[in-house]
């Protein structure tokens, strides 16, 4: 257990047991709960002693979990693809944390971190403020930023948060908490049990579980791929009367397991269709496309347009023609924001949702290095959406020969 002899009433919290259950509790056994990814193998690492611990121990555990060598410790021969850190505290991201996270990411690990429970900006909490982590805020039952029952007690927030997930609110009613696996032992292990907890520690494993589903479908996904799937498939925050979440405070949205799985299947199919070392068909002028290529292009565009009226919180809408048209239009010297007109209402929440992002996109004027960088990224993603929509992984976006076709 994690009881501390100096506490007034020393009892074990079984915090790690609770977190592990949210990720991977056994399903279909008629007991308790089912984890988000019940087929996941958990590698529990204890980094905090009975009365706490140091960032050095946590950093070493991050490295070891990812397969990096640690002096005096046997090599980890089965590195983790996901490292969940439902822990943290006030402070800057020091070199120990930063170096460990960089090493783990270099080895392919996605690092999911609780944003913190101080009801303040997560920029002052580590490791949630470290570069390269997936920092997770907590929401309550109605999608508001979770409150934990007193001053300075609630989900942290801010521009460093990547997305949000259920974190519970047990201060008023345990039924509003996150139910997961526990143990009834006061200090040492007793009987298996279940209890509802609250906190960003409970939100993070929801995201870690969805990340595990992504890796099960797409084992070669990179950490940046996983984050992109989590964010692009997240659900928009609902309008609430208090503690409103938005994309500037709680990340891209609320984690959406079903949409993430569907998106991962699409990406995995595309990745499998283009084998390493193979060459895609070279780009052609729109006037030089074969009949087959033209039909694939038309089929892809038609499919994308059929998604225009999909629910705004769906993965299909993020593949729609109207969404990608809006993305393409959101740059230039005027920086007028999202395109206006039929079908464009509320699209802003799916594109540049933060002032910093908007400021960057507004600099993307034609002819500048910002434009060239952004446009290359846009075309790469848009082409893959079009390939998936057409069912033709060899499809390349054509170019328009303005000399021969002024229209």
Coordinates of C-alpha atoms in Angstrom, one line a residue:
X1 CA 0.0 0.0 0.0
X2 CA 0.9 3.7 -0.1
X3 CA 0.0 4.6 3.5
X4 CA 2.4 7.0 5.2
X5 CA 3.2 6.6 8.9
X6 CA 3.3 10.4 9.5
X7 CA -0.3 10.9 8.2
X8 CA -2.9 11.4 11.0
X9 CA -4.9 8.4 9.7
X10 CA -2.5 6.4 7.6
X11 CA -4.4 4.3 5.0
X12 CA -3.6 3.1 1.6
X13 CA -5.4 4.8 -1.3
X14 CA -4.8 2.1 -3.9
X15 CA -4.6 4.9 -6.4
X16 CA -2.6 2.9 -8.9
X17 CA -5.0 0.0 -8.8
X18 CA -7.8 2.4 -9.6
X19 CA -6.0 3.9 -12.5
X20 CA -5.0 0.5 -13.9
X21 CA -8.7 -0.7 -13.7
X22 CA -9.9 2.2 -15.8
X23 CA -7.4 1.3 -18.5
X24 CA -7.7 -2.5 -18.6
X25 CA -10.1 -4.1 -16.1
X26 CA -11.3 -7.5 -17.4
X27 CA -14.5 -7.3 -19.4
X28 CA -17.4 -9.8 -19.7
X29 CA -16.7 -11.5 -16.3
X30 CA -19.9 -10.2 -14.6
X31 CA -17.7 -8.4 -12.0
X32 CA -17.3 -4.7 -11.3
X33 CA -16.4 -2.7 -14.4
X34 CA -14.8 -3.1 -17.8
X35 CA -11.6 -1.2 -18.7
X36 CA -11.4 1.1 -21.8
X37 CA -9.0 -1.4 -23.4
X38 CA -9.5 -4.7 -21.5
X39 CA -7.0 -6.6 -23.7
X40 CA -4.2 -4.3 -22.7
X41 CA -1.3 -5.7 -20.7
X42 CA -0.4 -3.4 -17.7
X43 CA 3.2 -3.0 -16.6
X44 CA 2.8 -1.5 -13.1
X45 CA 5.8 0.5 -12.0
X46 CA 6.0 2.0 -8.5
X47 CA 7.7 5.4 -8.5
X48 CA 6.5 6.9 -5.2
X49 CA 7.3 5.5 -1.8
X50 CA 5.0 5.4 1.2
X51 CA 5.3 9.2 1.8
X52 CA 6.1 10.4 -1.7
X53 CA 9.1 10.4 -4.0
X54 CA 11.3 12.4 -6.3
X55 CA 11.2 13.4 -9.9
X56 CA 14.5 11.5 -10.4
X57 CA 12.7 8.2 -9.6
X58 CA 9.8 9.1 -11.9
X59 CA 12.1 10.1 -14.7
X60 CA 14.1 6.8 -14.4
X61 CA 10.8 4.9 -14.5
X62 CA 9.8 6.7 -17.7
X63 CA 13.0 5.7 -19.3
X64 CA 12.9 2.1 -18.1
X65 CA 9.3 1.7 -19.2
X66 CA 10.2 2.8 -22.7
X67 CA 13.1 0.4 -22.9
X68 CA 16.0 2.6 -22.1
X69 CA 18.8 1.2 -19.9
X70 CA 19.0 2.2 -16.3
X71 CA 22.1 1.5 -14.3
X72 CA 21.7 -1.3 -11.7
X73 CA 18.3 -2.4 -13.1
X74 CA 17.6 -5.3 -15.5
X75 CA 16.8 -4.3 -19.0
X76 CA 13.1 -4.0 -19.9
X77 CA 12.7 -6.4 -22.8
X78 CA 9.0 -5.5 -23.4
X79 CA 8.9 -1.7 -23.6
X80 CA 5.6 0.1 -23.1
X81 CA 3.9 1.8 -25.9
X82 CA 1.9 4.0 -23.5
X83 CA 3.1 5.5 -20.3
X84 CA 0.4 6.8 -18.0
X85 CA 1.4 9.3 -15.4
X86 CA -1.5 10.0 -13.0
X87 CA 0.8 12.0 -10.8
X88 CA 2.5 15.4 -10.6
X89 CA 2.8 18.6 -8.6
X90 CA 3.8 22.3 -8.7
X91 CA 7.0 23.2 -10.5
X92 CA 8.7 23.7 -13.9
X93 CA 9.5 20.8 -16.1
X94 CA 13.1 20.2 -15.1
X95 CA 15.8 18.6 -17.1
X96 CA 15.3 15.1 -15.6
X97 CA 11.6 15.1 -16.7
X98 CA 12.3 16.7 -20.1
X99 CA 15.2 14.3 -21.0
X100 CA 13.3 11.2 -19.9
X101 CA 10.2 12.2 -21.8
X102 CA 12.3 13.0 -24.9
X103 CA 14.0 9.6 -24.7
X104 CA 10.7 7.7 -24.2
X105 CA 9.1 9.5 -27.2
X106 CA 12.2 8.7 -29.3
X107 CA 11.6 5.1 -28.5
X108 CA 8.0 5.3 -29.6
X109 CA 6.1 5.7 -26.4
X110 CA 3.0 7.9 -26.0
X111 CA 3.1 9.6 -22.6
X112 CA -0.3 10.5 -21.1
X113 CA -0.3 12.8 -18.0
X114 CA -2.9 14.1 -15.6
X115 CA -3.2 17.9 -15.9
X116 CA -3.4 18.3 -12.1
X117 CA -6.0 19.1 -9.5
X118 CA -5.1 22.6 -8.4
X119 CA -8.0 24.3 -10.3
X120 CA -5.4 26.5 -12.0
X121 CA -3.3 26.7 -15.2
X122 CA -1.4 23.5 -15.8
X123 CA 1.7 25.5 -17.0
X124 CA 2.8 25.5 -13.3
X125 CA 2.4 21.7 -12.8
X126 CA 4.9 19.1 -13.8
X127 CA 5.0 16.8 -15.7
X128 CA 1.8 18.1 -17.3
X129 CA 3.8 21.1 -18.5
X130 CA 6.6 19.1 -20.2
X131 CA 6.9 19.2 -23.9
X132 CA 5.8 16.0 -25.7
X133 CA 3.2 14.8 -23.2
X134 CA -0.6 14.3 -23.7
X135 CA -1.9 16.4 -20.8
X136 CA -5.5 15.5 -19.9
X137 CA -8.0 17.7 -18.1
X138 CA -11.0 16.3 -16.2
X139 CA -14.7 16.8 -17.0
X140 CA -17.8 16.0 -15.0
X141 CA -20.9 14.2 -16.0
X142 CA -22.3 17.1 -18.0
X143 CA -19.0 18.0 -19.7
X144 CA -18.0 20.9 -17.5
X145 CA -14.5 21.3 -16.1
X146 CA -14.5 19.1 -13.0
X147 CA -14.7 20.6 -9.5
X148 CA -13.4 18.6 -6.6
X149 CA -15.1 20.3 -3.7
X150 CA -13.3 23.3 -2.4
X151 CA -11.0 26.3 -3.2
X152 CA -8.0 25.2 -5.3
X153 CA -9.6 21.8 -5.9
X154 CA -10.6 21.1 -9.5
X155 CA -9.2 20.2 -12.8
X156 CA -6.3 22.2 -14.1
X157 CA -6.7 23.9 -17.5
X158 CA -4.8 26.0 -20.0
X159 CA -3.1 26.0 -23.4
X160 CA -0.9 23.0 -22.6
X161 CA -3.9 20.7 -22.1
X162 CA -4.3 18.5 -25.2
X163 CA -7.8 17.1 -24.5
X164 CA -10.2 16.2 -21.7
X165 CA -11.8 13.0 -20.3
X166 CA -14.2 12.0 -17.5
X167 CA -12.6 12.7 -14.1
X168 CA -15.6 12.5 -11.8
X169 CA -16.9 14.7 -9.0
X170 CA -17.4 12.6 -5.8
X171 CA -17.4 15.5 -3.4
X172 CA -21.2 15.8 -3.6
X173 CA -22.2 12.3 -4.6
X174 CA -20.1 9.2 -5.2
X175 CA -22.3 8.2 -8.1
X176 CA -20.8 11.1 -10.0
X177 CA -17.3 9.7 -9.6
X178 CA -15.2 7.3 -11.7
X179 CA -15.9 3.8 -10.6
X180 CA -12.9 1.5 -10.8
X181 CA -10.9 -1.4 -9.2
X182 CA -9.6 -1.0 -5.7
X183 CA -8.7 -3.0 -2.6
X184 CA -10.2 -2.9 0.9
X185 CA -6.9 -3.3 2.7
X186 CA -6.2 -0.6 5.2
X187 CA -2.4 -0.7 4.7
X188 CA -1.5 -4.0 3.0
X189 CA -3.5 -5.9 0.4
X190 CA -7.0 -7.1 1.4
X191 CA -9.9 -8.1 -0.8
X192 CA -10.6 -6.8 -4.3
X193 CA -13.2 -4.0 -4.3
X194 CA -14.5 -1.1 -6.3
X195 CA -14.9 2.6 -5.5
X196 CA -15.6 5.9 -7.2
X197 CA -12.7 8.4 -7.2
X198 CA -12.3 11.9 -8.7
X199 CA -9.4 13.8 -10.3
X200 CA -7.4 14.3 -13.4
X201 CA -5.7 11.0 -12.3
X202 CA -8.9 9.4 -13.3
X203 CA -9.2 11.3 -16.6
X204 CA -5.7 10.4 -17.8
X205 CA -6.3 6.6 -17.9
X206 CA -9.4 7.1 -20.1
X207 CA -7.1 8.6 -22.7
X208 CA -4.4 6.1 -22.1
X209 CA -7.0 3.4 -22.7
X210 CA -8.1 4.9 -26.0
X211 CA -4.5 5.2 -27.0
X212 CA -4.1 1.5 -26.3
X213 CA -7.0 0.8 -28.7
X214 CA -5.3 2.8 -31.3
X215 CA -2.1 0.8 -31.0
X216 CA -4.0 -2.5 -31.1
X217 CA -5.3 -1.5 -34.5
X218 CA -2.2 0.4 -35.7
X219 CA 0.9 -1.0 -34.0
X220 CA 3.3 1.1 -36.0
X221 CA 1.6 4.4 -35.1
X222 CA 4.0 7.1 -33.8
X223 CA 3.2 9.2 -30.7
X224 CA 2.3 12.2 -32.9
X225 CA 0.0 10.0 -34.9
X226 CA -1.8 8.9 -31.7
X227 CA -2.2 12.5 -30.5
X228 CA -3.5 13.5 -33.9
X229 CA -6.1 10.8 -33.8
X230 CA -7.1 11.6 -30.2
X231 CA -7.5 15.3 -31.0
X232 CA -9.2 15.1 -34.4
X233 CA -11.8 12.7 -33.2
X234 CA -12.5 14.4 -29.8
X235 CA -16.1 15.6 -29.1
X236 CA -16.8 19.3 -28.9
X237 CA -17.4 20.6 -25.4
X238 CA -21.1 21.1 -24.6
X239 CA -22.5 24.5 -23.4
X240 CA -22.8 24.5 -19.6
X241 CA -23.8 27.0 -17.0
X242 CA -20.6 27.0 -15.1
X243 CA -16.9 25.9 -15.5
X244 CA -17.2 26.0 -19.3
X245 CA -14.5 24.1 -21.1
X246 CA -13.3 25.3 -24.5
X247 CA -10.4 24.7 -26.8
X248 CA -8.3 27.3 -25.1
X249 CA -8.6 25.7 -21.7
X250 CA -9.4 22.0 -22.0
X251 CA -7.8 21.0 -25.2
X252 CA -9.3 19.9 -28.5
X253 CA -12.4 18.3 -26.9
X254 CA -13.5 15.3 -25.0
X255 CA -12.0 11.9 -25.8
X256 CA -14.2 9.8 -28.1
X257 CA -13.2 6.2 -28.2
X258 CA -15.5 5.1 -31.0
X259 CA -14.5 7.9 -33.3
X260 CA -10.8 7.3 -32.5
X261 CA -11.1 3.6 -33.4
X262 CA -12.9 4.3 -36.7
X263 CA -10.3 6.9 -37.6
X264 CA -7.4 4.5 -36.7
X265 CA -8.9 1.8 -39.0
X266 CA -8.9 4.3 -41.8
X267 CA -5.3 5.4 -41.2
X268 CA -4.1 1.8 -40.7
X269 CA -5.6 0.8 -44.1
X270 CA -3.9 3.6 -45.8
X271 CA -0.6 2.9 -44.2
X272 CA -0.9 -0.8 -45.3
X273 CA -1.8 0.1 -48.8
X274 CA 1.4 2.1 -49.3
X275 CA 4.3 -0.2 -48.6
X276 CA 7.8 1.1 -47.6
X277 CA 9.8 1.8 -50.7
X278 CA 6.9 2.0 -53.1
X279 CA 6.2 5.0 -55.1
X280 CA 2.8 6.6 -55.4
X281 CA 1.6 7.8 -58.8
X282 CA 3.1 11.1 -59.7
X283 CA 1.0 14.2 -59.7
X284 CA -0.6 15.1 -63.0
X285 CA -2.4 18.1 -64.5
X286 CA -6.1 17.9 -64.1
X287 CA -6.3 17.8 -67.9
X288 CA -4.0 14.8 -68.0
X289 CA -5.9 12.4 -65.7
X290 CA -7.0 9.1 -67.1
X291 CA -10.6 8.1 -67.0
X292 CA -10.0 5.8 -64.1
X293 CA -8.1 8.6 -62.2
X294 CA -10.8 11.1 -62.9
X295 CA -13.5 8.8 -61.6
X296 CA -11.5 8.1 -58.4
X297 CA -11.2 11.8 -57.9
X298 CA -14.9 12.4 -58.5
X299 CA -15.8 9.5 -56.2
X300 CA -13.7 10.9 -53.4
X301 CA -15.0 14.4 -53.7
X302 CA -18.6 13.1 -53.8
X303 CA -18.0 11.0 -50.7
X304 CA -16.5 13.9 -48.8
X305 CA -19.4 16.2 -49.8
X306 CA -21.8 13.5 -48.5
X307 CA -20.3 14.0 -45.1
X308 CA -21.0 17.8 -45.1
X309 CA -24.1 17.5 -43.0
X310 CA -22.8 15.0 -40.5
X311 CA -23.0 15.8 -36.8
X312 CA -20.3 18.3 -35.9
X313 CA -18.9 16.1 -33.2
X314 CA -18.5 13.1 -35.6
X315 CA -15.4 11.8 -37.3
X316 CA -17.3 11.9 -40.6
X317 CA -17.7 15.7 -40.4
X318 CA -13.9 16.0 -40.0
X319 CA -13.6 14.2 -43.3
X320 CA -16.1 16.4 -45.0
X321 CA -15.6 18.7 -47.9
X322 CA -16.9 21.7 -45.9
X323 CA -14.5 21.0 -43.1
X324 CA -11.4 20.9 -45.3
X325 CA -12.6 23.8 -47.4
X326 CA -12.7 25.8 -44.1
X327 CA -9.3 24.6 -43.1
X328 CA -7.9 25.8 -46.5
X329 CA -9.5 29.1 -46.3
X330 CA -8.3 30.0 -42.8
X331 CA -5.1 31.7 -43.7
X332 CA -4.0 35.0 -45.4
X333 CA -3.5 38.6 -44.6
X334 CA -7.1 39.4 -43.7
X335 CA -7.4 36.6 -41.2
X336 CA -11.2 36.8 -41.3
X337 CA -11.7 33.5 -39.4
X338 CA -13.8 30.6 -40.7
X339 CA -15.5 30.8 -44.0
X340 CA -19.1 32.2 -43.7
X341 CA -22.1 30.8 -45.5
X342 CA -24.3 27.7 -45.6
X343 CA -23.0 24.8 -43.7
X344 CA -20.2 26.8 -42.1
X345 CA -21.9 27.6 -38.7
X346 CA -19.8 26.7 -35.7
X347 CA -16.9 25.4 -37.8
X348 CA -14.5 27.6 -35.9
X349 CA -14.4 25.2 -33.0
X350 CA -13.0 22.6 -35.3
X351 CA -10.2 24.7 -36.7
X352 CA -8.2 27.5 -35.0
X353 CA -9.7 27.4 -31.6
X354 CA -6.9 29.2 -29.7
X355 CA -5.5 32.7 -30.1
X356 CA -2.0 31.4 -30.5
X357 CA -3.0 29.1 -33.3
X358 CA -5.1 31.8 -35.0
X359 CA -2.1 34.2 -34.8
X360 CA 0.1 31.6 -36.5
X361 CA -2.4 30.8 -39.3
X362 CA -2.9 34.5 -40.0
X363 CA 0.7 34.8 -40.9
X364 CA 0.3 32.2 -43.7
X365 CA 0.2 34.6 -46.6
X366 CA 0.9 33.3 -50.1
X367 CA 4.6 33.4 -50.8
X368 CA 5.9 33.3 -47.2
X369 CA 7.6 30.4 -45.6
X370 CA 4.7 30.1 -43.2
X371 CA 2.3 29.5 -46.1
X372 CA 4.6 26.9 -47.8
X373 CA 5.0 25.0 -44.5
X374 CA 1.4 25.0 -43.6
X375 CA 0.2 24.2 -47.1
X376 CA 2.4 21.2 -47.5
X377 CA 1.0 19.9 -44.2
X378 CA -2.5 20.6 -45.3
X379 CA -2.1 18.9 -48.7
X380 CA -0.6 15.8 -47.1
X381 CA -3.5 15.3 -44.8
X382 CA -6.2 16.3 -47.3
X383 CA -4.8 13.9 -49.9
X384 CA -5.1 11.0 -47.4
X385 CA -8.7 11.9 -46.5
X386 CA -9.5 12.0 -50.2
X387 CA -7.8 8.6 -50.8
X388 CA -9.8 7.1 -48.0
X389 CA -13.0 8.6 -49.3
X390 CA -12.4 7.3 -52.8
X391 CA -11.2 3.9 -51.7
X392 CA -8.1 4.5 -53.9
X393 CA -4.8 4.7 -51.9
X394 CA -2.9 5.6 -55.2
X395 CA -5.0 8.7 -55.8
X396 CA -2.9 11.9 -55.9
X397 CA -4.2 15.5 -55.9
X398 CA -3.9 16.8 -59.4
X399 CA -2.7 20.3 -60.2
X400 CA -4.3 22.9 -62.4
X401 CA -2.3 24.0 -65.5
X402 CA -3.3 27.7 -65.5
X403 CA -1.6 28.3 -68.9
X404 CA -3.7 25.8 -70.8
X405 CA -6.8 26.0 -68.6
X406 CA -7.3 29.6 -67.4
X407 CA -10.6 28.8 -65.8

